Amino acid sequence: MADNNIVNFPEGINIGVDYYPEHWDEALWVKDADMMYDAGVKIVRMAEFAWCRLEPEEEKFDFEWLDRAVQLFGERDMYVILCTPTNTPPQWLFEKYPEIVQVDKTGKKIQTGIRGHRCLNSPVYRELSKKIIVKMAERYKDNKSVIGYQIDNELEANHCCCDVCKESFRNWVRKKYGTVQTVNKAYGNNVWSGEYSDFSQVMPPMNENDKWLNPSLNLDFNRYASDSTCDYVAFQSDIIRKISPDKLITTNTWLCANMPDFYDMFNELDIVSFDNYPAITLPKDEETLYSHGFHLDLMRGIKNKNFWIMEQLSGIVGSWTPMSRAIQPGMLKGYSLQAIAHGADAVIHFRWRTAVSGAEMYWQGIIDHSNVPGRRYKEFCELCNKVKEIQGLSTTVCRNKIAILYSSDNEYAFKNQHQAQEMHYFEQMKQWHDAFTCLGLGVDIINQTQNLDDYKIIVSPTMFVENKETTANLYKAADNGAAVILTNRSGERDYNNKCIMEQLPTVYSKLAGIKVTEYDVLPDGMKVAIRDEQNNIIYGKRWCDIIEENDNVEVLARYNEQFYKDAPAVTRNKYGNGEVYYFASVLNRDASIGFAKIMAEEHGLDIVENLPKGVEITYRYGEKKWRFIFNNTEKKQEIVIGKEKITLNPFDMEIEVV
């Protein structure tokens, strides 16, 4: 990894834009570059989908137009990030090499004419990709304005089912298990007469409704698909590294339908980059959580270091969907500063100009179709000016004493077999992230296998698929004095995604000190009353584990209705020098905040009393401690911290050294 050798790396906190010079008459470029310079833009990302302009015919390359664009921004002291344009091969390539098109799980080639429609494993596609990546890297290896590369665009786990990928998956399974008998045992293929007699019978889960297929096969295919995408990232990265070892390399990610394992994908890249589109229309229901603070903390935790935003909300979103409302005054600036508060060192806005053709015509950039700078441009300039004032942040990092564990296996396995209506893997992660945020506390979201020694509170929600390393780490953390949170749907499956034949929470039973004798699955909209130790009524939804009473475990709340009335709903078990909380249901927001407060106070964390919901306090640490207070609501808020009284308008942020 080259991050210690990158030359001309942009210091400080930087604001940038995504620009598509190939979309505009060249006469407009100079005006755009001057406006960007005047606003305070420091980074410009280009060439993301420009393969057809860079190679209009096979082996006939044209980089001269891109040279002129790079020079234009370089002359104005702006850094350039170039993208490998491999997400959108040109039409001549599809015409000449139709075998590179992805095949979906029904066995049909997906329609071309959109983006991301190529098979990542196709040898032909890779060879053609290599040629244009080499041309790009060679051309700009000595260009000081070009500081790095974004690989492809918004990569998902590679679920292609073409013949190449079928064989690739088959070889992956063969390498992992060795014999078909081992595969049959791991997958439980004796169900529905699914046993293999030869590796030639191993196939991707090809069915429009793969939830009918073997869950063990489905999970392994997603593991393979993630590995396949990681191999593709490494393929591109290796090409660039050999030619330009001093350039930054990243790829932009998001919370997509088939997420790769982020920790694997970014392992050998220099920084994590995220495409950040926070909520524009805020929910009226207080129980609905919308803050992208959760997403930002997840991104920071991938490499446990500061990250970049490669695409940031700039206006109305909507092209293939109905358009959203206009972003409210303060959102453009406030959401960008929120990203910085959570560890972003660069925020690059999508996009400078709103497209006038193509599918994204109504996904607004900074400059509208009218070509007249308006309210959002003015606010963008205010953001750039604000960032100039906080350049002392450049050597600071976010570090917290509360961790939430994330698992790619849990996320995929949980959605592959829905446990209850509207019950999602991220729900309980967000629930506890919000609970501690509402106390003015920061949270790290980290890989489930990461060392936990530095954390006082560890939230391990929905530990659906067993990971032996994670299990051992949680026992060790509790034994060493940490508070560990476990929730319903933990200990359900073994590593192969088969149910464990023990009482829940199985591998966590000794840790939690409880046994689940039965569970009740609640339809969407149904709530079950629960009473806490003070006889206050709180509520559970989605799921109710029914716990066997245990004299050695403290009961903090009991069900107040249904046939399991009086059974424990929240428990606390002393384990070693720490304690383990078990939440049998998905609690309402205020109840979650209340239990989070108990844990935070017991572990000496400084909470902010009566912090209005939606107000977020985060810190970045270096030689100085920087505090960020963000009003992520549509109302003016009064915040009291000790003797301080702070008033913030909607989406406003106070930043100061404390």
XYZ file of C-alpha atoms in Angstrom:
658
model
C 0.000 0.000 0.000
C 1.419 3.355 -1.029
C -0.208 5.920 1.256
C 3.101 6.852 2.898
C 4.713 7.480 -0.499
C 2.033 9.600 -2.166
C 3.536 12.817 -3.461
C 1.694 16.089 -3.665
C -1.052 14.715 -1.405
C -3.646 17.418 -0.644
C -3.055 18.653 2.877
C -5.813 19.926 5.098
C -9.545 19.530 4.614
C -10.587 19.923 0.982
C -13.806 20.544 -0.902
C -14.152 19.309 -4.454
C -16.541 18.601 -7.310
C -17.208 15.857 -9.834
C -16.811 17.211 -13.356
C -17.591 15.663 -16.744
C -15.784 17.802 -19.353
C -16.852 15.403 -22.111
C -20.471 16.484 -21.497
C -19.839 20.162 -22.223
C -18.636 22.379 -25.020
C -14.958 23.055 -24.386
C -15.644 26.805 -24.422
C -17.476 26.305 -21.121
C -14.531 24.655 -19.356
C -12.620 27.866 -18.651
C -15.667 29.564 -17.158
C -16.320 26.519 -14.991
C -12.701 26.309 -13.845
C -12.672 30.001 -12.935
C -15.918 29.698 -10.984
C -14.597 26.653 -9.136
C -11.400 28.504 -8.259
C -13.348 31.529 -7.031
C -15.554 29.288 -4.893
C -12.600 27.506 -3.285
C -12.637 24.099 -4.993
C -9.424 22.122 -4.383
C -10.170 18.686 -5.934
C -11.821 17.782 -9.248
C -12.791 14.194 -10.133
C -13.011 13.343 -13.850
C -13.235 10.606 -16.528
C -15.534 8.308 -14.543
C -17.659 7.190 -17.509
C -15.549 8.499 -20.405
C -14.266 5.303 -22.047
C -16.023 6.012 -25.365
C -14.260 9.393 -25.599
C -10.884 8.058 -24.473
C -11.003 5.095 -26.874
C -13.599 5.872 -29.577
C -12.427 2.862 -31.602
C -10.438 -0.155 -30.509
C -6.746 0.720 -30.095
C -7.421 4.335 -31.180
C -6.962 6.419 -28.062
C -7.720 10.104 -27.567
C -6.500 11.606 -24.297
C -5.805 15.075 -25.646
C -9.131 16.494 -24.501
C -8.512 15.119 -20.996
C -4.982 16.571 -21.069
C -6.466 20.004 -21.663
C -8.969 19.597 -18.824
C -6.291 18.409 -16.387
C -4.058 21.328 -17.361
C -6.912 23.784 -16.949
C -7.512 22.784 -13.329
C -3.830 22.327 -12.550
C -3.152 25.910 -13.610
C -5.664 26.969 -10.960
C -3.963 24.969 -8.198
C -6.609 22.267 -8.117
C -5.826 18.580 -7.648
C -7.275 16.014 -10.053
C -8.567 12.531 -9.275
C -8.972 10.448 -12.427
C -11.311 7.466 -12.602
C -10.630 4.301 -14.503
C -13.592 4.414 -16.932
C -14.229 0.681 -16.812
C -17.753 0.880 -15.382
C -19.093 1.808 -18.825
C -17.397 0.100 -21.760
C -18.223 1.762 -25.118
C -20.789 0.376 -27.511
C -18.189 -0.828 -30.032
C -16.795 -3.084 -27.327
C -20.159 -4.714 -26.623
C -20.782 -5.134 -30.332
C -17.415 -6.804 -30.935
C -17.166 -8.740 -27.647
C -20.716 -9.610 -26.509
C -19.327 -12.257 -24.140
C -18.309 -9.545 -21.653
C -21.940 -8.738 -20.728
C -23.110 -9.757 -17.262
C -25.581 -12.616 -16.918
C -28.239 -12.361 -14.209
C -29.546 -15.125 -11.947
C -32.178 -16.136 -14.502
C -29.444 -16.908 -17.027
C -30.199 -13.867 -19.203
C -27.713 -11.237 -20.285
C -28.565 -7.897 -18.753
C -29.473 -5.035 -21.059
C -26.606 -2.843 -22.233
C -26.982 0.886 -22.661
C -26.862 1.440 -18.911
C -23.840 1.336 -16.620
C -22.109 -1.416 -14.706
C -23.193 -4.028 -17.243
C -19.884 -5.855 -17.678
C -18.623 -9.105 -16.173
C -15.711 -8.360 -13.849
C -14.178 -11.796 -14.483
C -14.328 -11.823 -18.284
C -10.752 -12.321 -19.590
C -11.606 -10.287 -22.691
C -13.007 -7.420 -20.624
C -10.001 -7.478 -18.299
C -7.539 -7.350 -21.184
C -9.369 -4.403 -22.758
C -9.610 -2.701 -19.359
C -5.905 -3.209 -18.769
C -5.053 -1.463 -22.026
C -6.926 1.720 -21.244
C -5.806 1.772 -17.587
C -2.165 1.424 -18.698
C -2.649 4.238 -21.222
C -4.126 6.496 -18.564
C -1.577 5.692 -15.867
C 1.386 6.042 -18.237
C 0.129 9.352 -19.570
C -0.305 10.999 -16.173
C 2.382 9.289 -14.076
C 4.521 12.444 -14.006
C 1.654 14.935 -13.924
C 1.750 16.667 -10.546
C -1.871 17.796 -10.812
C -3.096 14.189 -11.002
C -2.781 12.901 -7.449
C -4.661 9.645 -7.725
C -7.240 7.296 -9.142
C -10.711 6.058 -8.364
C -11.124 2.464 -9.536
C -14.330 1.916 -11.536
C -17.542 3.124 -9.833
C -19.738 1.942 -6.935
C -18.684 -1.684 -7.164
C -21.056 -4.343 -5.863
C -20.260 -7.944 -5.041
C -19.979 -9.651 -8.431
C -23.178 -11.699 -8.773
C -22.657 -12.386 -12.488
C -23.700 -15.905 -13.568
C -22.077 -16.156 -16.997
C -20.126 -19.278 -17.940
C -16.833 -17.701 -16.843
C -18.281 -16.837 -13.439
C -19.908 -20.245 -13.046
C -16.517 -21.871 -13.454
C -14.905 -19.251 -11.258
C -17.390 -19.971 -8.456
C -16.980 -23.713 -8.942
C -13.205 -23.389 -8.550
C -13.680 -21.188 -5.470
C -15.845 -23.887 -3.852
C -13.422 -26.654 -4.865
C -10.480 -24.770 -3.347
C -12.402 -24.055 -0.142
C -13.819 -27.536 0.512
C -11.683 -30.006 -1.423
C -14.357 -32.680 -1.971
C -18.031 -32.653 -2.908
C -18.756 -34.695 0.223
C -17.384 -31.834 2.343
C -19.507 -29.344 0.396
C -22.622 -31.479 0.883
C -22.048 -31.612 4.625
C -21.290 -27.895 4.915
C -24.404 -26.910 2.933
C -26.771 -29.555 4.303
C -27.495 -30.687 0.755
C -29.445 -33.735 1.925
C -32.459 -31.389 2.038
C -34.550 -31.365 -1.170
C -32.216 -33.936 -2.757
C -29.539 -31.312 -3.301
C -26.425 -33.425 -2.869
C -23.646 -33.070 -5.440
C -21.899 -36.122 -6.870
C -19.391 -34.056 -8.841
C -18.076 -30.465 -8.763
C -19.523 -29.959 -12.247
C -22.935 -29.741 -10.534
C -21.918 -26.782 -8.350
C -23.698 -23.725 -9.724
C -24.363 -20.165 -8.575
C -27.820 -19.747 -6.987
C -29.582 -19.068 -10.285
C -33.227 -18.246 -9.675
C -35.216 -15.023 -9.742
C -36.195 -15.740 -6.153
C -33.001 -17.077 -4.633
C -34.674 -17.169 -1.206
C -36.059 -20.550 -2.299
C -32.517 -21.817 -2.687
C -30.131 -23.249 -0.108
C -29.127 -20.441 2.314
C -25.666 -21.982 2.745
C -25.113 -21.869 -1.006
C -26.449 -18.303 -1.140
C -24.102 -17.065 1.583
C -21.087 -18.800 0.086
C -21.923 -17.361 -3.326
C -22.001 -13.873 -1.833
C -18.641 -14.540 -0.158
C -17.301 -15.635 -3.526
C -18.915 -12.615 -5.221
C -17.225 -10.294 -2.731
C -13.875 -12.030 -3.247
C -14.399 -11.708 -6.999
C -14.910 -7.959 -6.718
C -11.904 -7.617 -4.407
C -9.804 -9.476 -6.981
C -11.033 -7.052 -9.641
C -10.047 -4.079 -7.469
C -6.622 -5.637 -6.905
C -6.283 -6.267 -10.676
C -6.759 -2.560 -11.417
C -4.786 -1.367 -8.414
C -1.766 -3.505 -9.324
C -1.658 -2.009 -12.829
C -1.668 1.534 -11.481
C 0.801 0.809 -8.654
C 3.430 -0.557 -11.039
C 3.265 2.560 -13.196
C 2.490 5.235 -10.592
C 3.475 4.009 -7.115
C 3.225 7.557 -5.764
C -0.445 8.103 -6.679
C -3.379 7.659 -4.313
C -5.727 4.778 -5.170
C -9.276 4.331 -3.912
C -12.704 3.266 -5.099
C -16.055 4.787 -4.228
C -18.584 2.682 -2.368
C -22.125 2.952 -1.026
C -24.672 0.811 0.802
C -25.816 -1.074 -2.284
C -27.965 -4.163 -2.809
C -25.060 -6.632 -2.934
C -22.409 -5.089 -0.737
C -18.902 -6.533 -0.934
C -16.953 -7.051 2.262
C -15.726 -3.481 2.698
C -12.795 -4.498 4.889
C -11.439 -6.835 2.222
C -12.115 -4.478 -0.687
C -10.281 -1.512 0.816
C -7.523 -3.479 2.513
C -4.824 -2.627 -0.050
C -6.216 0.749 -1.101
C -4.997 4.037 0.345
C -8.261 5.531 1.536
C -11.948 4.677 1.779
C -14.258 6.754 -0.413
C -18.028 6.937 0.051
C -20.901 8.366 -1.989
C -22.950 10.281 0.569
C -26.590 11.175 -0.085
C -28.268 12.042 3.230
C -32.015 12.407 3.689
C -33.636 15.416 2.024
C -37.163 14.881 3.344
C -36.862 14.223 7.065
C -39.364 11.776 8.571
C -42.085 13.121 10.860
C -42.099 9.902 12.860
C -39.542 10.284 15.663
C -38.864 6.543 15.650
C -37.545 6.618 12.063
C -33.781 7.169 12.096
C -32.297 9.124 9.205
C -28.899 10.485 10.197
C -26.012 9.633 7.893
C -23.742 9.879 10.901
C -24.207 6.108 10.994
C -23.019 5.649 7.395
C -20.060 7.966 7.948
C -18.927 6.122 11.069
C -19.211 2.833 9.169
C -16.939 4.200 6.436
C -14.369 5.535 8.901
C -14.219 2.166 10.622
C -13.328 0.247 7.460
C -9.664 1.250 7.745
C -9.929 2.928 11.160
C -8.722 6.159 9.679
C -10.028 9.268 7.964
C -11.801 8.848 4.630
C -13.095 10.811 1.631
C -16.527 11.563 0.273
C -16.324 11.033 -3.481
C -19.924 12.069 -4.178
C -21.792 14.449 -1.869
C -25.410 15.612 -2.067
C -25.733 18.893 -3.989
C -29.437 19.234 -4.739
C -32.604 17.419 -5.779
C -32.092 13.706 -6.426
C -34.163 11.693 -8.846
C -33.902 10.503 -12.401
C -35.063 6.892 -12.594
C -37.256 7.716 -9.571
C -39.550 10.703 -8.968
C -37.622 13.784 -7.920
C -37.131 14.588 -4.258
C -37.933 17.898 -2.648
C -35.378 20.681 -2.997
C -32.662 20.551 -0.386
C -33.416 23.003 2.388
C -31.191 25.994 3.145
C -28.261 24.800 5.222
C -28.365 21.161 4.066
C -25.619 21.430 1.449
C -23.221 23.048 3.884
C -24.383 21.212 7.005
C -24.269 17.701 5.560
C -20.766 18.364 4.196
C -19.566 19.540 7.599
C -21.253 16.517 9.191
C -19.052 14.297 7.023
C -15.952 16.213 8.107
C -17.012 15.922 11.750
C -17.101 12.131 11.375
C -13.647 11.908 9.781
C -13.886 12.965 6.127
C -10.804 14.862 4.964
C -12.226 15.596 1.511
C -15.820 16.197 0.450
C -16.333 16.084 -3.325
C -19.758 17.163 -4.528
C -21.770 15.387 -7.191
C -21.740 17.263 -9.425
C -20.550 20.675 -10.622
C -23.092 20.977 -13.438
C -26.484 19.293 -13.650
C -26.579 17.057 -16.739
C -28.765 18.227 -19.652
C -29.009 14.776 -21.224
C -28.977 11.159 -20.141
C -30.656 9.377 -17.244
C -29.298 11.706 -14.547
C -30.727 14.968 -15.877
C -32.672 15.516 -12.660
C -29.911 14.631 -10.206
C -28.892 18.182 -9.452
C -25.377 19.535 -9.279
C -24.171 22.878 -7.955
C -25.072 24.702 -11.197
C -28.606 24.224 -12.541
C -29.843 23.735 -16.119
C -30.398 27.488 -16.254
C -26.631 28.006 -16.111
C -27.248 30.768 -13.566
C -25.506 30.325 -10.184
C -28.208 30.248 -7.525
C -28.846 29.545 -3.858
C -26.930 26.269 -3.774
C -23.854 27.775 -5.434
C -23.845 30.555 -2.853
C -24.103 28.016 -0.022
C -21.345 25.932 -1.634
C -19.084 29.012 -1.569
C -19.957 29.512 2.106
C -18.942 25.906 2.760
C -15.583 26.405 1.041
C -14.953 29.548 3.082
C -15.862 27.733 6.304
C -13.462 24.918 5.496
C -10.653 27.461 5.034
C -11.203 28.454 8.679
C -10.757 24.922 10.051
C -7.581 23.747 8.329
C -6.104 22.933 11.739
C -8.252 19.788 11.589
C -6.026 18.181 8.980
C -3.985 16.076 11.425
C -6.906 15.098 13.649
C -8.764 11.780 13.879
C -11.939 10.431 15.456
C -11.524 7.972 18.338
C -14.300 6.760 20.623
C -14.873 4.389 23.526
C -18.020 2.814 22.088
C -17.898 0.310 19.226
C -20.584 -1.310 17.086
C -19.595 -4.489 15.260
C -20.442 -4.908 11.575
C -20.374 -8.157 9.602
C -20.780 -8.644 5.861
C -21.922 -12.233 6.482
C -24.603 -11.116 8.925
C -25.885 -8.441 6.563
C -26.259 -10.804 3.615
C -27.535 -13.873 5.470
C -30.099 -11.810 7.389
C -31.645 -10.277 4.269
C -31.489 -13.575 2.386
C -34.022 -15.076 4.806
C -36.126 -12.282 6.258
C -36.830 -12.931 9.916
C -39.813 -10.590 10.305
C -41.645 -7.947 8.300
C -39.486 -4.829 7.872
C -36.807 -6.294 10.139
C -33.394 -5.471 8.690
C -29.828 -6.122 9.795
C -28.980 -2.444 10.023
C -32.024 -1.659 12.176
C -30.549 -2.618 15.541
C -27.139 -1.247 14.557
C -28.728 2.126 13.833
C -30.879 1.875 16.962
C -27.856 1.696 19.246
C -25.795 4.154 17.233
C -28.631 6.638 17.649
C -29.055 5.865 21.364
C -25.471 6.811 22.181
C -25.495 9.741 19.725
C -28.501 11.147 21.619
C -26.277 11.273 24.715
C -23.609 13.315 22.928
C -21.295 10.316 22.571
C -19.283 9.255 19.542
C -19.349 5.726 18.151
C -16.915 3.683 16.063
C -18.414 1.091 13.695
C -15.782 -1.578 13.127
C -15.120 -4.991 11.629
C -16.563 -7.718 13.845
C -13.132 -9.389 14.072
C -11.262 -6.274 15.209
C -9.468 -6.146 18.565
C -11.789 -4.667 21.208
C -9.313 -3.781 23.978
C -9.738 0.000 23.569
C -13.526 0.018 24.009
C -15.621 0.346 27.140
C -18.944 -0.484 25.472
C -19.274 -2.966 22.613
C -22.559 -3.253 20.745
C -22.800 -6.567 18.915
C -26.329 -6.585 17.466
C -27.921 -9.357 15.427
C -24.908 -11.684 15.547
C -26.718 -13.994 13.180
C -23.868 -16.023 11.626
C -21.216 -17.441 13.926
C -17.660 -16.180 13.650
C -15.402 -17.922 16.153
C -12.908 -15.045 16.320
C -15.686 -12.564 17.079
C -17.189 -14.829 19.727
C -13.825 -15.192 21.470
C -13.241 -11.423 21.320
C -16.598 -10.692 22.950
C -15.983 -13.117 25.805
C -12.544 -11.575 26.312
C -13.910 -8.001 26.221
C -16.555 -8.722 28.854
C -14.050 -10.581 30.994
C -11.741 -7.539 30.830
C -14.452 -5.184 32.080
C -16.348 -3.950 29.033
C -20.111 -3.749 28.688
C -21.270 -5.992 25.845
C -24.681 -5.630 24.190
C -26.243 -8.685 22.549
C -29.624 -8.693 20.858
C -32.263 -11.048 19.521
C -31.298 -13.139 16.472
C -27.804 -13.724 17.827
C -26.233 -17.178 17.705
C -28.822 -18.405 15.199
C -26.530 -19.829 12.479
C -23.145 -21.505 12.234
C -20.465 -20.313 9.803
C -22.121 -22.277 6.978
C -25.450 -20.513 7.553
C -27.175 -23.542 9.066
C -29.189 -23.317 12.279
C -27.264 -24.303 15.397
C -28.997 -27.170 17.190
C -28.911 -25.630 20.672
C -31.044 -23.221 22.664
C -30.494 -19.626 21.616
C -28.336 -17.634 21.897
C -26.179 -20.804 21.498
C -22.512 -19.736 21.386
C -23.371 -16.620 23.438
C -25.390 -18.408 26.143
C -22.652 -18.384 28.786
C -21.817 -14.782 27.962
C -25.412 -13.570 28.270
C -26.304 -16.006 31.034
C -29.722 -16.722 29.512
C -31.611 -19.288 27.458
C -34.277 -18.490 24.860
C -37.043 -21.067 25.105
C -39.242 -19.681 22.312
C -39.753 -16.572 20.215
C -42.644 -14.565 18.796
C -42.412 -12.944 15.352
C -44.325 -9.650 15.252
C -45.946 -8.287 12.081
C -45.049 -4.765 11.015
C -46.928 -2.196 13.095
C -47.455 -4.454 16.107
C -45.949 -3.389 19.430
C -45.614 -5.347 22.645
C -45.698 -3.499 25.966
C -42.702 -3.984 28.260
C -42.305 -2.624 31.784
C -38.948 -1.552 33.162
C -37.786 -1.696 36.788
C -39.626 1.539 37.596
C -42.815 0.109 36.035
C -42.554 2.535 33.113
C -44.072 1.134 29.930
C -41.747 0.877 26.960
C -42.319 -1.020 23.728
C -40.799 -3.777 21.658
C -41.388 -4.510 17.977
C -40.342 -6.936 15.221
C -39.270 -9.793 17.495
C -39.738 -11.086 21.038
C -37.374 -13.689 22.448
C -38.930 -15.506 25.395
C -36.249 -15.966 28.017
C -36.104 -18.565 30.752
C -35.816 -16.993 34.219
C -32.338 -17.295 35.738
C -31.608 -16.306 39.344
C -28.027 -15.366 38.491
C -29.077 -12.809 35.879
C -30.543 -9.385 36.678
C -33.818 -8.644 34.902
C -34.061 -4.978 33.837
C -37.403 -5.204 32.028
C -40.230 -7.712 31.557
C -42.945 -8.204 28.983
C -46.245 -6.746 30.117
C -48.589 -8.611 27.788
C -49.030 -11.614 25.473
C -48.678 -15.207 26.624
C -45.132 -14.433 27.758
C -46.198 -11.661 30.151
C -43.684 -11.291 33.036
C -40.926 -13.107 31.136
C -37.606 -11.199 30.961
C -37.217 -8.822 28.024
C -33.947 -7.096 29.000
C -31.302 -8.785 31.126
C -27.866 -8.007 32.518
C -25.345 -10.697 33.322
C -22.130 -10.181 35.254
C -19.325 -11.806 33.311
C -15.746 -11.557 34.546
C -15.042 -7.899 35.256
C -17.737 -6.693 32.878
C -21.387 -7.191 32.112
C -23.480 -8.396 29.212
C -26.870 -6.940 28.303
C -29.349 -8.973 26.284
C -32.230 -7.263 24.477
C -34.923 -9.747 23.545
C -36.905 -7.285 21.408
C -36.253 -4.212 19.253
C -36.988 -1.392 21.689
C -38.497 1.999 21.015
C -36.115 4.949 20.739
C -36.477 6.483 24.207
C -36.069 3.075 25.854
C -32.860 2.446 23.918
C -31.521 5.850 24.945
C -32.394 5.102 28.571
C -30.453 1.827 28.632
C -27.544 3.425 26.758
C -27.400 6.083 29.464
C -27.177 3.430 32.200
C -24.187 1.815 30.461
C -22.460 5.117 29.680
C -22.728 6.320 33.282
C -21.512 2.995 34.674
C -18.414 3.251 32.490
C -17.638 6.887 33.243
C -18.448 8.369 29.834
C -19.344 12.064 29.732
C -22.908 12.352 28.502
C -24.840 15.504 27.632
C -28.112 15.645 29.531
C -31.309 16.592 27.689
C -29.653 16.832 24.293
C -32.412 17.435 21.709
C -32.937 14.474 19.402
C -31.264 15.112 16.076
C -28.464 17.205 17.545
C -25.148 15.406 17.098
C -21.908 16.041 18.969
C -18.689 14.586 17.597
C -14.987 15.121 18.234
C -11.737 14.967 16.293
C -8.507 14.622 18.245
C -4.961 15.785 17.520
C -2.775 18.354 19.200
C -6.094 20.006 19.943
C -9.555 18.613 20.579
C -12.149 19.851 18.101
C -15.856 19.673 18.912
C -18.633 19.650 16.314
C -22.260 20.307 17.264
C -24.611 19.682 14.345
C -28.318 20.481 14.306
C -29.542 17.734 11.996
C -33.177 18.846 12.253
C -35.569 21.286 10.609
C -36.032 23.293 13.820
C -33.931 25.824 15.681
C -32.411 24.058 18.687
C -31.147 25.207 22.074
C -28.279 23.091 23.403
C -26.999 23.304 26.966
C -23.607 21.750 27.743
C -22.551 22.510 31.292
C -22.613 26.303 31.533
C -22.680 26.768 27.767
C -25.880 27.625 25.930
C -25.713 27.234 22.164
C -28.410 28.115 19.614
C -28.288 26.477 16.207
C -30.492 27.039 13.177
C -31.599 24.027 11.092
C -28.605 22.125 9.656
C -26.171 24.576 11.214
C -22.973 23.462 12.910
C -20.756 24.963 15.577
C -17.084 23.998 15.331
C -14.580 24.964 17.999
C -11.508 23.837 19.880
C -12.401 22.767 23.417
